[in-house]
Short mmCIF file of C-alpha atoms in Angstrom, two decimals:
data_model
loop_
_atom_site.label_atom_id
_atom_site.label_comp_id
_atom_site.label_asym_id
_atom_site.label_seq_id
_atom_site.Cartn_x
_atom_site.Cartn_y
_atom_site.Cartn_z
CA PRO M 1 0.22 -110.59 121.50
CA VAL M 2 1.76 -107.19 122.30
CA GLY M 3 0.69 -104.04 124.10
CA ARG M 4 -2.59 -104.03 126.07
CA ILE M 5 -3.85 -107.40 124.83
CA ALA M 6 -0.51 -108.98 126.13
CA ARG M 7 -0.91 -107.32 129.53
CA TRP M 8 -4.43 -108.63 129.74
CA ALA M 9 -3.36 -112.12 128.84
CA VAL M 10 -0.65 -112.14 131.56
CA ARG M 11 -3.04 -110.90 134.14
CA MET M 12 -5.81 -113.40 133.35
CA GLN M 13 -3.49 -116.37 133.56
CA GLN M 14 -3.78 -116.31 137.37
CA TYR M 15 -7.49 -117.23 137.07
CA ASP M 16 -8.90 -120.68 136.51
CA PHE M 17 -11.96 -120.43 134.22
CA ASP M 18 -13.75 -122.04 131.32
CA LEU M 19 -14.85 -120.22 128.19
CA VAL M 20 -18.56 -120.69 127.40
CA HIS M 21 -20.03 -119.67 124.07
CA ARG M 22 -23.27 -117.61 124.23
CA LYS M 23 -25.33 -117.14 121.02
CA GLY M 24 -25.61 -113.66 119.73
CA LYS M 25 -29.32 -113.64 119.92
CA ASP M 26 -29.12 -114.41 123.71
CA HIS M 27 -26.47 -111.73 124.37
CA ILE M 28 -28.99 -108.87 124.75
CA VAL M 29 -28.45 -108.11 128.46
CA PRO M 30 -25.49 -105.86 129.06
CA ASP M 31 -22.84 -107.12 131.60
CA VAL M 32 -19.95 -105.54 133.43
CA LEU M 33 -17.50 -106.21 130.66
CA SER M 34 -19.45 -104.25 128.02
CA ARG M 35 -21.45 -101.45 129.65
CA ALA M 36 -22.90 -100.34 132.83
CA ILE M 37 -25.78 -102.40 134.29
CA PRO M 38 -29.16 -100.65 134.11
CA VAL M 39 -30.28 -99.37 137.44
CA LEU M 40 -33.08 -101.71 138.58
CA ASP M 41 -34.55 -99.04 140.77
CA SER M 42 -35.86 -97.43 137.57
CA LEU M 43 -38.21 -100.35 136.91
CA LYS M 44 -41.86 -99.80 137.48
CA LEU M 45 -42.34 -101.81 140.71
CA ASP M 46 -45.75 -100.54 141.66
CA ALA M 47 -47.26 -104.02 141.96
CA VAL M 48 -47.21 -105.42 145.50
CA MET M 49 -45.81 -108.91 145.37
CA PRO M 50 -45.55 -111.48 148.16
CA ASP M 51 -42.29 -112.02 149.99
CA VAL M 52 -40.42 -115.19 149.06
CA PRO M 53 -40.87 -118.02 149.76
CA SER M 54 -44.27 -117.68 147.99
CA GLY M 55 -45.57 -121.22 148.25
CA ASP M 56 -45.19 -121.68 144.49
CA LYS M 57 -42.40 -124.29 144.02
CA TRP M 58 -41.62 -123.20 140.47
CA TYR M 59 -41.38 -119.54 141.42
CA ASP M 60 -39.19 -120.24 144.49
CA GLU M 61 -36.95 -122.47 142.37
CA MET M 62 -36.49 -119.76 139.74
CA CYS M 63 -35.58 -117.24 142.41
CA ARG M 64 -32.98 -119.62 143.85
CA LYS M 65 -31.51 -120.36 140.48
CA VAL M 66 -31.35 -116.73 139.37
CA ALA M 67 -29.71 -115.76 142.71
CA GLN M 68 -27.14 -118.48 142.67
CA THR M 69 -26.21 -118.56 138.94
CA PRO M 70 -27.28 -115.32 137.37
CA ARG M 71 -25.06 -115.86 134.23
CA ARG M 72 -27.05 -118.98 133.27
CA TYR M 73 -30.27 -116.90 133.29
CA PRO M 74 -29.41 -113.56 131.41
CA LEU M 75 -33.04 -112.77 130.83
CA TRP M 76 -34.05 -112.98 134.49
CA ARG M 77 -33.41 -110.56 137.33
CA LEU M 78 -34.01 -110.84 141.02
CA GLU M 79 -34.43 -107.52 142.76
CA GLY M 80 -35.01 -108.02 146.47
CA ASN M 81 -38.03 -110.38 146.66
CA ARG M 82 -39.25 -109.68 143.19
CA LEU M 83 -38.40 -111.77 140.11
CA PHE M 84 -38.36 -110.22 136.60
CA LYS M 85 -38.12 -111.62 133.16
CA ARG M 86 -36.93 -109.62 130.20
CA VAL M 87 -38.85 -109.83 126.84
CA GLU M 88 -38.17 -108.40 123.42
CA LEU M 89 -40.66 -105.65 122.60
CA LYS M 90 -41.92 -105.16 119.13
CA TYR M 91 -41.41 -101.47 119.11
CA PRO M 92 -38.69 -100.75 121.68
CA LYS M 93 -38.27 -97.16 120.67
CA LEU M 94 -41.83 -96.29 121.66
CA VAL M 95 -41.56 -97.49 125.22
CA GLU M 96 -39.15 -97.09 128.14
CA GLU M 97 -36.50 -99.54 128.81
CA SER M 98 -38.07 -100.69 132.06
CA ASP M 99 -41.20 -101.88 130.16
CA SER M 100 -39.20 -104.76 128.78
CA TRP M 101 -38.82 -106.36 132.30
CA LEU M 102 -42.01 -108.21 133.21
CA ILE M 103 -43.00 -109.04 136.79
CA VAL M 104 -43.08 -112.77 137.33
CA VAL M 105 -46.12 -113.78 139.30
CA PRO M 106 -46.45 -116.80 141.66
CA LYS M 107 -49.61 -118.91 141.71
CA GLY M 108 -51.13 -117.27 144.69
CA LYS M 109 -51.49 -113.91 142.97
CA ARG M 110 -52.41 -114.95 139.47
CA SER M 111 -56.25 -115.09 139.96
CA GLU M 112 -56.21 -111.65 141.55
CA ILE M 113 -54.33 -110.19 138.63
CA ILE M 114 -56.55 -111.80 136.07
CA LYS M 115 -59.61 -110.51 137.95
CA ASP M 116 -58.14 -106.93 138.12
CA ASN M 117 -57.52 -107.01 134.30
CA HIS M 118 -60.85 -108.57 133.32
CA ASP M 119 -63.72 -107.52 135.72
CA PRO M 120 -63.48 -103.66 136.07
CA PRO M 121 -65.38 -101.50 133.62
CA THR M 122 -62.04 -100.24 132.27
CA CYS M 123 -61.30 -103.80 131.23
CA GLY M 124 -64.77 -104.58 129.98
CA HIS M 125 -65.06 -108.32 130.66
CA LEU M 126 -63.35 -108.81 127.32
CA GLY M 127 -62.25 -112.05 125.72
CA VAL M 128 -59.29 -114.25 126.13
CA PHE M 129 -56.96 -112.61 123.59
CA LYS M 130 -57.60 -109.01 124.87
CA THR M 131 -57.39 -109.98 128.55
CA SER M 132 -54.26 -112.07 128.20
CA SER M 133 -52.61 -109.31 126.06
CA ARG M 134 -53.37 -106.71 128.69
CA ILE M 135 -51.83 -108.91 131.40
CA ALA M 136 -48.82 -109.92 129.33
CA ALA M 137 -47.81 -106.40 128.83
CA LYS M 138 -46.83 -106.18 132.47
CA TYR M 139 -46.71 -109.67 134.00
CA TYR M 140 -45.35 -113.13 133.20
CA TRP M 141 -46.01 -116.65 134.31
CA PRO M 142 -46.12 -120.01 132.45
CA LYS M 143 -49.43 -120.80 130.63
CA LEU M 144 -50.73 -117.31 131.14
CA LYS M 145 -53.19 -117.46 128.28
CA GLN M 146 -54.61 -120.78 129.36
CA ASP M 147 -55.26 -119.43 132.85
CA CYS M 148 -57.04 -116.42 131.34
CA ALA M 149 -59.18 -118.71 129.22
CA ARG M 150 -60.12 -120.87 132.19
CA TYR M 151 -61.05 -117.76 134.30
CA ILE M 152 -63.16 -116.28 131.57
CA ARG M 153 -64.99 -119.46 130.88
CA ARG M 154 -66.02 -119.56 134.57
CA CYS M 155 -66.94 -115.88 134.87
CA SER M 156 -70.63 -115.65 135.69
CA VAL M 157 -71.05 -112.21 134.00
CA CYS M 158 -69.53 -113.63 130.81
CA LEU M 159 -71.75 -116.62 130.94
CA ARG M 160 -74.80 -114.43 131.15
CA THR M 161 -73.88 -111.78 128.65
CA LYS M 162 -71.84 -113.31 125.86
CA PRO M 163 -73.31 -115.41 123.04
CA GLU M 164 -71.75 -118.60 121.92
CA GLN M 165 -69.68 -118.29 118.72
CA LYS M 166 -70.67 -121.68 117.56
CA PRO M 167 -73.23 -123.19 115.22
CA PRO M 168 -76.58 -123.90 116.93
CA ALA M 169 -76.82 -127.19 118.86
CA GLY M 170 -79.29 -129.93 117.96
CA MET M 171 -79.73 -132.01 114.93
CA MET M 172 -82.98 -132.52 112.98
CA LEU M 173 -85.68 -134.75 114.31
CA SER M 174 -89.20 -135.49 112.96
CA VAL M 175 -92.09 -137.82 113.50
CA ALA M 176 -93.03 -137.87 109.83
CA PRO M 177 -90.73 -140.74 108.70
CA THR M 178 -92.32 -143.06 111.33
CA LEU M 179 -95.91 -142.54 110.19
CA THR M 180 -97.84 -145.10 108.09
CA ARG M 181 -101.32 -143.64 107.75
CA PRO M 182 -103.35 -140.44 108.02
CA TRP M 183 -104.53 -138.93 111.29
CA GLU M 184 -101.78 -140.54 113.39
CA VAL M 185 -100.27 -137.24 114.42
CA LEU M 186 -101.89 -133.77 114.22
CA SER M 187 -100.18 -130.41 114.52
CA LEU M 188 -102.10 -127.59 116.25
CA ASP M 189 -101.51 -123.84 116.62
CA LEU M 190 -103.02 -120.39 116.83
CA VAL M 191 -102.54 -117.46 114.47
CA GLY M 192 -103.27 -113.96 115.74
CA PRO M 193 -104.45 -111.59 116.87
CA LEU M 194 -105.47 -110.43 113.46
CA PRO M 195 -107.59 -107.31 112.57
CA ARG M 196 -111.06 -107.91 113.93
CA SER M 197 -113.32 -108.86 111.14
CA ALA M 198 -117.01 -107.75 110.73
CA ALA M 199 -118.06 -111.08 112.26
CA GLY M 200 -115.80 -110.37 115.37
CA PHE M 201 -113.08 -112.94 114.55
CA CYS M 202 -109.48 -112.22 115.62
CA TYR M 203 -107.68 -115.65 115.53
CA ILE M 204 -107.23 -118.65 113.46
CA PHE M 205 -107.14 -122.09 114.96
CA SER M 206 -105.17 -124.34 112.58
CA VAL M 207 -105.03 -128.15 112.49
CA SER M 208 -102.75 -130.04 110.12
CA ASP M 209 -102.23 -133.77 109.63
CA VAL M 210 -98.53 -134.54 109.50
CA PHE M 211 -98.97 -137.52 107.17
CA SER M 212 -101.51 -136.35 104.57
CA LYS M 213 -100.93 -132.58 104.97
CA PHE M 214 -104.73 -132.25 105.39
CA VAL M 215 -105.40 -128.79 106.81
CA LEU M 216 -108.37 -127.37 108.79
CA LEU M 217 -108.73 -123.61 109.63
CA PHE M 218 -111.17 -122.34 112.16
CA PRO M 219 -111.83 -118.60 112.81
CA LEU M 220 -112.09 -117.69 116.59
CA ARG M 221 -113.40 -114.59 118.28
CA ALA M 222 -111.17 -115.18 121.37
CA ALA M 223 -108.24 -117.47 121.74
CA THR M 224 -109.40 -118.90 125.06
CA ALA M 225 -108.91 -122.46 126.26
CA VAL M 226 -112.65 -123.09 126.25
CA ASN M 227 -112.99 -122.03 122.63
CA VAL M 228 -110.05 -124.02 121.50
CA THR M 229 -111.09 -127.13 123.35
CA LYS M 230 -114.72 -126.89 122.06
CA THR M 231 -113.67 -126.35 118.43
CA PHE M 232 -111.13 -129.18 118.50
CA GLU M 233 -113.56 -131.65 120.00
CA GLU M 234 -116.66 -130.78 117.88
CA ASN M 235 -115.00 -130.01 114.44
CA VAL M 236 -112.03 -132.34 114.55
CA VAL M 237 -112.29 -135.28 116.96
CA LEU M 238 -115.99 -135.93 116.53
CA LEU M 239 -116.05 -135.37 112.73
CA PHE M 240 -112.70 -137.00 111.65
CA GLY M 241 -111.92 -139.11 114.65
CA ALA M 242 -109.26 -138.89 117.49
CA PRO M 243 -105.60 -138.86 116.50
CA GLY M 244 -102.92 -140.72 118.30
CA LYS M 245 -100.87 -137.73 119.19
CA VAL M 246 -101.00 -133.95 118.77
CA ILE M 247 -98.05 -131.64 118.51
CA MET M 248 -98.48 -128.05 119.90
CA ASP M 249 -96.61 -125.24 121.49
CA ASN M 250 -96.64 -124.14 125.09
CA GLY M 251 -99.50 -121.61 124.78
CA VAL M 252 -101.78 -121.35 127.85
CA GLN M 253 -104.68 -122.70 125.67
CA PHE M 254 -102.82 -126.01 125.13
CA ARG M 255 -101.53 -126.21 128.66
CA SER M 256 -104.94 -125.55 130.28
CA ASN M 257 -106.88 -128.01 132.28
CA HIS M 258 -109.73 -127.95 129.76
CA PHE M 259 -107.53 -129.12 126.87
CA ILE M 260 -105.49 -131.58 128.88
CA LYS M 261 -108.77 -133.17 130.08
CA LEU M 262 -110.04 -133.46 126.55
CA LEU M 263 -106.91 -135.24 125.43
CA GLU M 264 -107.30 -137.62 128.33
CA LYS M 265 -110.94 -138.19 127.49
CA TYR M 266 -110.07 -139.44 124.06
CA HIS M 267 -106.69 -141.04 124.96
CA ILE M 268 -104.66 -138.64 122.87
CA THR M 269 -100.99 -138.25 123.63
CA PRO M 270 -99.91 -134.59 124.10
CA GLY M 271 -96.64 -133.44 122.58
CA HIS M 272 -95.46 -129.92 123.54
CA ILE M 273 -92.52 -128.53 121.59
CA ALA M 274 -89.65 -126.70 123.33
CA ASN M 275 -89.96 -123.06 124.16
CA TYR M 276 -89.03 -120.66 121.31
CA HIS M 277 -88.55 -123.60 118.88
CA ALA M 278 -91.51 -123.10 116.58
CA GLN M 279 -89.84 -124.99 113.73
CA ALA M 280 -90.56 -128.23 115.59
CA ASN M 281 -94.35 -127.66 114.92
CA PRO M 282 -95.17 -128.67 111.31
CA VAL M 283 -98.26 -126.47 111.11
CA GLU M 284 -95.95 -123.35 111.20
CA ARG M 285 -95.10 -124.01 107.56
CA VAL M 286 -98.82 -124.04 106.76
CA HIS M 287 -99.19 -120.69 108.37
CA ARG M 288 -96.61 -119.23 105.93
CA VAL M 289 -98.69 -120.34 102.99
CA VAL M 290 -102.04 -119.23 104.56
CA LYS M 291 -100.79 -115.71 105.20
CA THR M 292 -99.42 -115.44 101.68
CA VAL M 293 -102.69 -116.52 100.13
CA LEU M 294 -104.79 -114.28 102.36
CA THR M 295 -102.53 -111.30 101.49
CA SER M 296 -103.39 -112.00 97.74
CA TYR M 297 -107.11 -111.45 98.37
CA VAL M 298 -107.74 -109.04 101.30
CA GLY M 299 -106.21 -106.02 99.46
CA ASP M 300 -106.28 -102.87 101.59
CA ASN M 301 -109.24 -104.02 103.74
CA HIS M 302 -107.51 -106.46 106.18
CA ARG M 303 -110.73 -106.97 108.08
CA THR M 304 -112.03 -109.25 105.44
CA TRP M 305 -109.60 -112.09 105.96
CA ASP M 306 -112.23 -114.40 107.52
CA LYS M 307 -114.35 -114.33 104.24
CA TYR M 308 -111.58 -116.16 102.43
CA LEU M 309 -110.35 -118.55 105.15
CA ALA M 310 -112.57 -121.55 104.18
CA GLN M 311 -111.64 -121.20 100.50
CA VAL M 312 -107.96 -121.01 101.43
CA ALA M 313 -108.22 -124.16 103.42
CA CYS M 314 -110.01 -125.93 100.50
CA ALA M 315 -107.28 -124.80 98.11
CA LEU M 316 -104.60 -126.33 100.31
CA ARG M 317 -106.50 -129.60 100.63
CA SER M 318 -107.25 -129.94 96.93
CA SER M 319 -103.75 -129.13 95.64
CA ARG M 320 -100.86 -131.57 95.19
CA HIS M 321 -98.29 -131.38 97.92
CA GLU M 322 -94.64 -131.26 96.86
CA THR M 323 -93.56 -133.91 99.35
CA THR M 324 -96.35 -136.49 98.87
CA GLN M 325 -96.94 -135.65 95.23
CA LEU M 326 -100.66 -136.24 96.01
CA THR M 327 -103.51 -133.98 97.34
CA PRO M 328 -104.33 -134.23 100.89
CA ASN M 329 -108.02 -135.12 99.98
CA LEU M 330 -106.89 -138.19 97.99
CA ILE M 331 -104.71 -139.42 100.89
CA MET M 332 -107.42 -138.83 103.49
CA PHE M 333 -110.45 -140.02 101.61
CA GLY M 334 -109.17 -142.16 98.83
CA ARG M 335 -110.65 -139.76 96.21
CA GLU M 336 -110.64 -136.23 94.99
CA ILE M 337 -113.27 -133.80 96.13
CA ARG M 338 -115.43 -132.22 93.45
CA LEU M 339 -115.96 -128.50 93.87
CA SER M 340 -118.58 -128.32 91.18
CA GLY M 341 -121.17 -130.51 89.56
CA ALA M 342 -119.69 -129.66 86.22
CA ASP M 343 -116.52 -131.59 87.25
CA ILE M 344 -118.26 -134.91 86.56
CA HIS M 345 -116.45 -136.51 83.58
CA PRO M 346 -118.82 -136.95 80.61
CA LEU M 347 -117.56 -140.47 80.08
CA ALA M 348 -118.06 -141.54 83.72
CA ASP M 349 -120.12 -144.71 84.05
CA ASN M 350 -122.25 -144.42 87.25
CA SER M 351 -123.59 -147.94 86.68
CA GLU M 352 -120.24 -149.54 87.28
CA GLU M 353 -120.08 -151.57 90.47
CA PHE M 354 -118.03 -149.95 93.29
CA ASN M 355 -114.98 -152.15 93.92
CA VAL M 356 -114.37 -151.75 97.74
CA LEU M 357 -111.52 -154.27 98.01
CA GLY M 358 -109.75 -152.88 94.96
CA ARG M 359 -109.89 -149.42 96.30
CA SER M 360 -108.76 -150.56 99.70
CA ASP M 361 -105.68 -152.25 98.20
CA ALA M 362 -104.90 -149.10 96.11
CA LEU M 363 -105.21 -146.96 99.24
CA LYS M 364 -102.70 -149.12 101.07
CA GLU M 365 -100.32 -148.58 98.17
CA VAL M 366 -100.94 -144.87 98.44
CA PHE M 367 -100.03 -144.91 102.16
CA GLN M 368 -96.90 -146.83 101.47
CA ASP M 369 -95.84 -144.38 98.72
CA VAL M 370 -96.52 -141.40 100.90
CA SER M 371 -94.57 -142.92 103.81
CA ARG M 372 -91.66 -143.55 101.52
CA ARG M 373 -91.68 -139.98 100.12
CA LEU M 374 -91.94 -138.56 103.71
CA LYS M 375 -88.74 -140.45 104.67
CA GLN M 376 -86.97 -139.26 101.52
CA ALA M 377 -88.01 -135.64 102.24
CA PHE M 378 -86.87 -135.85 105.81
CA GLU M 379 -83.44 -137.34 104.80
CA ARG M 380 -83.00 -134.55 102.30
CA SER M 381 -83.93 -131.76 104.68
CA ARG M 382 -81.88 -133.35 107.55
CA LYS M 383 -78.73 -133.43 105.36
CA TYR M 384 -78.73 -129.64 104.78
CA TYR M 385 -80.01 -128.84 108.24
CA ASN M 386 -77.39 -130.76 110.04
CA LEU M 387 -74.57 -129.13 108.06
CA ARG M 388 -75.11 -125.94 109.96
CA HIS M 389 -75.81 -127.45 113.42
CA ARG M 390 -73.66 -129.33 115.89
CA ASP M 391 -74.45 -132.47 117.76
CA GLU M 392 -74.15 -131.38 121.38
CA ARG M 393 -76.18 -133.27 123.96
CA PHE M 394 -76.69 -132.65 127.68
CA GLN M 395 -77.01 -135.07 130.45
CA LEU M 396 -79.61 -135.50 133.24
CA HIS M 397 -78.74 -133.45 136.23
CA GLN M 398 -76.32 -131.34 134.35
CA ARG M 399 -76.18 -127.60 135.10
CA VAL M 400 -76.80 -125.38 132.15
CA TRP M 401 -77.66 -121.83 131.14
CA LYS M 402 -80.64 -120.99 128.93
CA LYS M 403 -81.14 -118.03 126.55
CA ASN M 404 -82.99 -115.03 127.99
CA TYR M 405 -85.91 -113.84 125.77
CA THR M 406 -86.95 -110.85 127.84
CA LEU M 407 -88.62 -108.25 125.63
CA SER M 408 -88.15 -104.50 125.64
CA ASP M 409 -90.38 -102.50 127.86
CA ALA M 410 -90.28 -98.70 127.37
CA SER M 411 -92.41 -98.11 130.50
CA LYS M 412 -89.72 -99.77 132.71
CA GLY M 413 -86.76 -98.32 130.80
CA VAL M 414 -85.74 -101.83 129.68
CA THR M 415 -84.35 -102.76 126.19
CA SER M 416 -83.78 -106.34 125.12
CA LYS M 417 -80.39 -105.22 123.49
CA LEU M 418 -78.93 -104.57 127.00
CA ASN M 419 -80.46 -107.68 128.65
CA PRO M 420 -78.23 -110.59 129.49
CA LYS M 421 -78.09 -113.18 126.72
CA TYR M 422 -78.45 -116.05 129.16
CA ASP M 423 -80.13 -116.84 132.46
CA GLY M 424 -79.21 -119.46 135.03
CA PRO M 425 -77.72 -121.73 136.00
CA TYR M 426 -80.43 -124.31 135.94
CA THR M 427 -80.48 -128.08 136.31
CA ILE M 428 -81.72 -130.58 133.72
CA VAL M 429 -84.48 -132.62 135.48
CA LYS M 430 -85.89 -134.53 132.44
CA VAL M 431 -84.54 -135.48 129.02
CA LEU M 432 -87.56 -135.47 126.66
CA SER M 433 -85.55 -136.09 123.46
CA PRO M 434 -81.90 -136.07 122.41
CA TRP M 435 -82.16 -132.28 122.09
CA SER M 436 -85.15 -131.20 124.35
CA TYR M 437 -84.82 -130.83 128.05
CA GLU M 438 -86.94 -129.79 131.08
CA LEU M 439 -85.09 -127.33 133.32
CA ALA M 440 -85.58 -126.47 136.97
CA ASP M 441 -84.07 -123.70 139.12
CA GLU M 442 -82.27 -124.21 142.49
CA ILE M 443 -85.46 -124.64 144.50
CA GLY M 444 -86.90 -127.13 142.03
CA ARG M 445 -89.41 -124.93 140.18
CA SER M 446 -89.85 -125.92 136.52
CA ARG M 447 -88.60 -123.52 133.93
CA GLY M 448 -90.12 -125.30 130.97
CA VAL M 449 -88.88 -127.33 128.05
CA TRP M 450 -85.92 -125.97 126.16
CA HIS M 451 -84.13 -126.95 122.97
CA ALA M 452 -80.42 -127.56 122.81
CA LYS M 453 -79.91 -124.54 120.61
CA ASP M 454 -80.99 -122.27 123.59
CA ILE M 455 -78.80 -123.99 126.19
CA LYS M 456 -75.13 -123.89 126.91
CA ALA M 457 -73.24 -125.93 129.45
CA HIS M 458 -72.25 -124.59 132.84
CA PRO M 459 -68.45 -124.87 133.51
CA PRO M 460 -67.41 -128.38 134.58
CA ASP M 461 -66.50 -127.33 138.12
CA ASP M 462 -67.86 -124.90 140.69
CA GLN M 463 -64.90 -122.49 140.67
CA VAL M 464 -66.98 -119.75 139.07
CA SER M 465 -66.55 -116.06 139.69
CA LEU M 466 -70.02 -115.49 141.05
CA ILE M 467 -71.12 -111.85 140.78
CA SER M 468 -74.56 -110.60 141.55
CA PHE M 469 -76.48 -109.70 138.36
CA ASP M 470 -80.17 -108.92 138.43
CA ILE M 471 -82.18 -110.25 135.51
CA LEU M 472 -84.74 -107.79 134.33
#
């Protein structure tokens, strides 16, 4: 070498050093041999950080390493008691140079920073991606996104207001596949209020046999517990016999002392479905057909619906059901019901002896065939239903949140759109089925029976950001 390079070589021979290769992609921080070091005072150091030692072993160790061997950590800087990490920005020309240096946060300050970037109205209680991105623009620490996700999962405001982005919980259950004969299980419900008819009727009390699909429809002037109890006893139990079990919703009529005492009198097992889970009551499907048929006949005068109610019920009982492939009348009585004397077949032999034993054996065969078809229909329906639902079960004494079904009330200035989506937390005090649970509040008051689709689990620990939030 000659000239300046030779003079450098002679001068550097007096030093003992090793040459270490540094990859080009790592050589992004200027050093004293290439250009002036950026003035660290220009960094935005508005955050108040604790003095070292911080109590965080990882943070203190990084500070020590950067201070002792800064060349081994070209992307780290220690300025006073603050540690910084340099990151590569996506659009460096649109931001200042100091924005590429992130403040490294010790454990003791991380929760406070997440709270300040999640809870205020300017942060909006947003999700994990938005909250972590807001924090990562200014701060750094290992597993930042996981810490944000853990905090948001435990935020009480988020638990109340955010819906679950998952398929509904709870798989399909039914009593139908277990039935072997008619009148084992009845399904009860009320329809109304409807337009008051000329006779003063406003409601329909419907009764449906789950096995045979036999339907009874009774018009009521008032949907009181006394009326429902009297109608059920006189027109159902005393006429067709007492069923083994009845399925019904949680209406006050079916929860009343009058109705419960009637069930106890005839040793009938009550079966109340979960709140806001009408699909568990088989008679709801009958209501859909009844409303459609009534619409076909009432025309513009909706007050005449009660004139056609008995005929509609008769039509349902005398028509073949798609599931059983038989009419409800045949399954219930072992014969079809004639609606006219003209329906007697001209070749019928009335002198033929009535074969009781033969008809009994045939009726047993009918019951077996219907039971088999009910099981097939259940399996077919369950296959498609379960595709869009998840099998999530909750345990006894587990803390959960339930959906809030508060309605809008213009007089109070309340709209359901702005109400919290969930209410709680509550405790499961009884498991009624794999997906039905009775809940109680903190002082032990029952909050009713709820289906798994309306429940979500409380965070697994008690480290929840509890913020007061009044449920309207």
